[in-house]
XYZ file of C-alpha atoms in Angstrom:
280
model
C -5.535 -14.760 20.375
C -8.879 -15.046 18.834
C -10.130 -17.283 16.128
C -11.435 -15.466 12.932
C -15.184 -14.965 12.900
C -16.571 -16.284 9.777
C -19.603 -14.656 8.103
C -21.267 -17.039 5.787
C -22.299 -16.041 2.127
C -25.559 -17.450 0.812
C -25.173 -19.940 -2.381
C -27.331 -16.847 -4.929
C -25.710 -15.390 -7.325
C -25.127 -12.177 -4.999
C -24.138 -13.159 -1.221
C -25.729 -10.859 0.909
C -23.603 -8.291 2.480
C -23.349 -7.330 6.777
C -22.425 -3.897 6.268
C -22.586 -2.901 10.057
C -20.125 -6.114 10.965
C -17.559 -4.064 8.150
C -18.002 -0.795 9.682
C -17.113 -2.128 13.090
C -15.031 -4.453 13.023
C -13.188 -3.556 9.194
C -12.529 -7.368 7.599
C -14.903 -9.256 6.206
C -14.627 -13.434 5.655
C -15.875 -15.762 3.232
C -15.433 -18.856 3.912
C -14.550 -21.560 0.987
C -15.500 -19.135 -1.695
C -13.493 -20.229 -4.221
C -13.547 -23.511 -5.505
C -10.494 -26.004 -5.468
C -10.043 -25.732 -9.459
C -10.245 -21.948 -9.312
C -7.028 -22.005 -6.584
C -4.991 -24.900 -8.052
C -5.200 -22.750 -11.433
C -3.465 -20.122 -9.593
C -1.041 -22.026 -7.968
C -0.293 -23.608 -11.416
C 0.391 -20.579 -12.828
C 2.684 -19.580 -10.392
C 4.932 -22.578 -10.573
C 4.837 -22.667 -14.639
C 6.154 -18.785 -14.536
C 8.648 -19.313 -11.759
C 9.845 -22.777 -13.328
C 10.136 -21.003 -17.142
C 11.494 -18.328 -16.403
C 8.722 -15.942 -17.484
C 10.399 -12.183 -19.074
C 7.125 -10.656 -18.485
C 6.555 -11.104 -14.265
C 8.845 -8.784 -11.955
C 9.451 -10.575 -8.375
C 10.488 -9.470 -4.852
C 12.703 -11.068 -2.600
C 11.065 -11.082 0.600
C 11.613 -9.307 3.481
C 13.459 -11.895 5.647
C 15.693 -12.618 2.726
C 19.238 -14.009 3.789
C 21.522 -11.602 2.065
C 19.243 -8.648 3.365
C 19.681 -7.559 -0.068
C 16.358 -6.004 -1.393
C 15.785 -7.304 -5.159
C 13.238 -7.130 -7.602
C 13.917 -8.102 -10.880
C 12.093 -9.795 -14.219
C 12.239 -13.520 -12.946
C 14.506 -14.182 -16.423
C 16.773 -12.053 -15.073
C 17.051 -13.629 -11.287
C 20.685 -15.627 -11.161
C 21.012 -18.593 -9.680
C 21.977 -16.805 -6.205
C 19.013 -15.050 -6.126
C 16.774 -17.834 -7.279
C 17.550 -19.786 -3.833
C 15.671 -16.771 -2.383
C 12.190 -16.919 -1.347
C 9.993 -14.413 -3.974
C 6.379 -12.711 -4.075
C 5.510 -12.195 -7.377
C 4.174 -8.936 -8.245
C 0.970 -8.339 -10.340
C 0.490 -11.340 -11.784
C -3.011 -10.420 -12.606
C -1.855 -8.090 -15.943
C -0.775 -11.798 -17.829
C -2.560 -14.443 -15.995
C -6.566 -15.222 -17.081
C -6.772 -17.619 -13.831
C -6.049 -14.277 -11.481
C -7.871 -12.576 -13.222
C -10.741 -14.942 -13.006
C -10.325 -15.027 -9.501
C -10.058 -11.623 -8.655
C -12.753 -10.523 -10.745
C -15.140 -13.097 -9.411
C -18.383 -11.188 -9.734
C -19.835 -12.742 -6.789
C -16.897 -11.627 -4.952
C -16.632 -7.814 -7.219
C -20.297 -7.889 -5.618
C -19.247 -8.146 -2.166
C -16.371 -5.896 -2.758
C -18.342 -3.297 -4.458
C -21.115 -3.430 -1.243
C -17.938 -3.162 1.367
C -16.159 -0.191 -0.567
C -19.720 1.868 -1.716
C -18.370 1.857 -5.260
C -16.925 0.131 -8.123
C -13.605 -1.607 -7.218
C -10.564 -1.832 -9.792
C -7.918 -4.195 -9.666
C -4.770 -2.095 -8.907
C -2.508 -5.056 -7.424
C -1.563 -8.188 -6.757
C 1.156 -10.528 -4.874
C 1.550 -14.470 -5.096
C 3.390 -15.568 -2.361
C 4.759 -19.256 -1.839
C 5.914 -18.582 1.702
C 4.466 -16.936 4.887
C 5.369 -13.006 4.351
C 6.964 -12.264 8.060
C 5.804 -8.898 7.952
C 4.599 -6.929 11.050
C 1.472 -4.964 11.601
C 1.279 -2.100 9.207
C -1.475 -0.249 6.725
C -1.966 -0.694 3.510
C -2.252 2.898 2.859
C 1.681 3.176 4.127
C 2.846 2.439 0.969
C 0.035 1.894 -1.712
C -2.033 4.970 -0.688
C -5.352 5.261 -2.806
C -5.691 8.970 -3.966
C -9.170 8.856 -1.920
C -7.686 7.793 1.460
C -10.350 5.379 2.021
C -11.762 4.324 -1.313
C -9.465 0.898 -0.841
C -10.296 -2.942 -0.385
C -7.805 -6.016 -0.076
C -8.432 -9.175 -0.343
C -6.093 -12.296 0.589
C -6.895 -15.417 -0.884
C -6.087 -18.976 1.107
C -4.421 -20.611 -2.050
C -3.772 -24.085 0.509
C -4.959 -25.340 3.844
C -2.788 -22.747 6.150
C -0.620 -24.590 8.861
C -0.647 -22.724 12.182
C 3.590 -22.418 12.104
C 3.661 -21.260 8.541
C 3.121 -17.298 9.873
C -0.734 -17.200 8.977
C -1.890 -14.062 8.406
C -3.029 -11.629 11.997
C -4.738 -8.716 11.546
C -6.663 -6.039 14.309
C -10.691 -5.891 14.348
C -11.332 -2.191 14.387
C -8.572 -1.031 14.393
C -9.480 1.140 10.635
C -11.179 3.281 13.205
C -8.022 4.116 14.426
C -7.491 8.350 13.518
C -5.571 8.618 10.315
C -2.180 9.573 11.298
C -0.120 12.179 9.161
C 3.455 12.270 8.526
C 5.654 15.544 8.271
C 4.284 16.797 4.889
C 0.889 15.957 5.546
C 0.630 12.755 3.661
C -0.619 9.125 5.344
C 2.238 7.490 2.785
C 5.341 6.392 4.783
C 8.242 8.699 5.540
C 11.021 5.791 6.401
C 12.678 8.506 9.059
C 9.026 9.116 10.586
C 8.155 5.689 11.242
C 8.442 6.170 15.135
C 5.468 8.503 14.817
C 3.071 5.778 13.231
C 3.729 3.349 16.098
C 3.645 5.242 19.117
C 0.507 6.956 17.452
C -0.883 3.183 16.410
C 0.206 1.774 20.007
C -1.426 4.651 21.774
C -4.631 4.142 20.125
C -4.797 0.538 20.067
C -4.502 0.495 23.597
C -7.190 3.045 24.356
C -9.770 1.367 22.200
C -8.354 -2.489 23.591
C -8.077 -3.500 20.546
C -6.691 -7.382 20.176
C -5.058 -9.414 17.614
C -6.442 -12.207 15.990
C -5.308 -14.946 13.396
C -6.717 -16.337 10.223
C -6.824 -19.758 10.042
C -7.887 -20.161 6.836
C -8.271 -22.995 4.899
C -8.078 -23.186 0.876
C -10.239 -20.926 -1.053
C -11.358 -18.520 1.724
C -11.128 -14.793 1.397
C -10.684 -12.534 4.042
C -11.158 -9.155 2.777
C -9.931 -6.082 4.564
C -10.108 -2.576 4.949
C -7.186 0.000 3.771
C -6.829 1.613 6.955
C -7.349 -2.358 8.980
C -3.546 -3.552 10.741
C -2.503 -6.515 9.636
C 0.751 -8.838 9.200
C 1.983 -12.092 8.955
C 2.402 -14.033 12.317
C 5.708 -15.298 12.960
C 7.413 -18.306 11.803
C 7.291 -21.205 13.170
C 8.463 -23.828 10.916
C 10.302 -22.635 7.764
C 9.836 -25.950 5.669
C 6.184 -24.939 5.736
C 4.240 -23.081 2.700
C 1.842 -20.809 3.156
C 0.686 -20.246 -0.453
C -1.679 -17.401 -1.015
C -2.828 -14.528 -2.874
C -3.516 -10.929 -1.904
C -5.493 -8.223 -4.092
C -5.463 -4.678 -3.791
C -8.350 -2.611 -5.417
C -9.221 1.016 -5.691
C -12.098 2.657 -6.804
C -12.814 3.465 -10.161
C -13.570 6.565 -9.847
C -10.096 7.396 -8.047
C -8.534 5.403 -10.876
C -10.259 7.770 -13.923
C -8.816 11.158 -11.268
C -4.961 9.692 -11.628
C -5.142 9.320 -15.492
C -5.915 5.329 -15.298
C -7.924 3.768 -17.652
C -9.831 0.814 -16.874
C -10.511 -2.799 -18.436
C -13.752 -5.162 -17.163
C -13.072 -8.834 -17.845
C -14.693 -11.586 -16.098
C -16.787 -9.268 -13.407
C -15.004 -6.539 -12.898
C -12.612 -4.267 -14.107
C -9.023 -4.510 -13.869
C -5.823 -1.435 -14.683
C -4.161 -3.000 -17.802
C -0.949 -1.059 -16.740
C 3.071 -2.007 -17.568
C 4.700 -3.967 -14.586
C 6.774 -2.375 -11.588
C 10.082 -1.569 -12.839
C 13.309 -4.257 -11.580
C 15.521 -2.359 -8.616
């Protein structure tokens, strides 16, 4: 597998932008983008909420949890069981001023806004601790933007990323991939239909030979990606391993404003002051 190719930002206020590498190839990198105080402010944050048992953060058990028991609950709420779990906390970015910070970078809202054609809104985010063990999918499977293509991701190297902690893989090109429909016409998941989306996703990656690659980033790089881009965690190699990090989704503002959402700008951007996800 292929190394990430890294496209280097100038130091100016506003990096310039390779549009034609996005269109082709659908991620974007920039490489030690953040600085270590704007990371370890995240990562703070993170431990504080999990460690006080914040009432106002709803978490996930991940995917690979032991009990196979799907929970997401206020983090006051988790019992002790649970706690042994390994989480993802969801949307941190509607209490925490150092996401938001982060997210809202305006250098990086600059790059976003270049890479999506319009203004970008922070709709999402997820801290995770550990790597996520998730295989290739779409974002637009289960967080589908209301314009099918007016979305942007970001995932933010929180640490240095050991190769056996499951770094994240993703597909160059492969957003170029035909949008594939499920039975009522939609491109979010059916859970019966899911056969469909991979022989359709196989079939096409093979005809374009399309290849997987790994990011092996290193702390406060941002690979950004496309909505439609595949991507997943690698496997796990070594389970005592972190693999702190932090993803971003954004739609545009304009799709935002069609749905009923109202916006906030803070820092460089604008962000959806919205109520949390609701426990299971």
């Amino acid at each position: 597998m292929k190394e990430t190719v890294e496209i280097v930002p100038k130091t100016d206020e506003k990096p310039e932008v390779d549009l034609a590498f996005w269109e082709q190839n659908g991620y974007y990198v920039l490489p030690k983008f953040l600085s270590d105080e704007q990371v370890d402010a995240i990562v703070n944050e993170t431990e504080e909420a999990w460690k006080n048992r914040r009432d106002d953060i709803v978490a996930d058990n991940q995917i690979y949890s032991p009990t196979q028991k799907r929970v997401r609950n206020y983090l006051d709420r988790l019992s002790e069981e649970e706690r042994t779990e390994r989480y993802v906390m969801n949307d941190l970015f509607l209490v925490s001023d150092p996401v938001r910070s982060v997210s809202l970078d305006p250098k990086l809202v600059h790059v976003l806004r270049e890479l999506l054609g319009t203004e970008p809104v922070l709709c999402q985010s997820l801290n995770f601790k550990w790597g996520s063990g998730q295989g290739m999918h779409q974002d637009t499977l289960y967080l589908p933007p209301p314009n099918e293509r007016d979305m942007i991701a970001i995932w933010v190297a929180l640490e240095d990323i050991h190769p056996d902690s499951g770094p994240l893989r993703y597909m160059p090109g492969s957003h170029n991939i035909p949008v594939y429909r499920f039975s009522n016409g939609k491109i979010r998941v059916i859970p019966g239909e899911v056969s469909g989306w991979d022989d359709h996703i196989a079939q096409h990656t093979e005809q374009m030979g399309l290849q997987e690659q790994v990011n092996h980033a290193k702390k406060g790089d941002v690979f950004i990606w496309h909505a439609f881009l595949l991507h997943g965690g690698s496997p796990i190699q070594n389970w005592d391993l972190t693999r702190k990090s932090l993803v971003c989704h954004y739609y545009s503002k304009s799709d935002l404003e069609s749905v009923g959402g109202a916006s906030q700008f803070d820092h460089g951007g604008y962000w959806w002051p919205r109520s949390p996800q609701l426990p299971r």
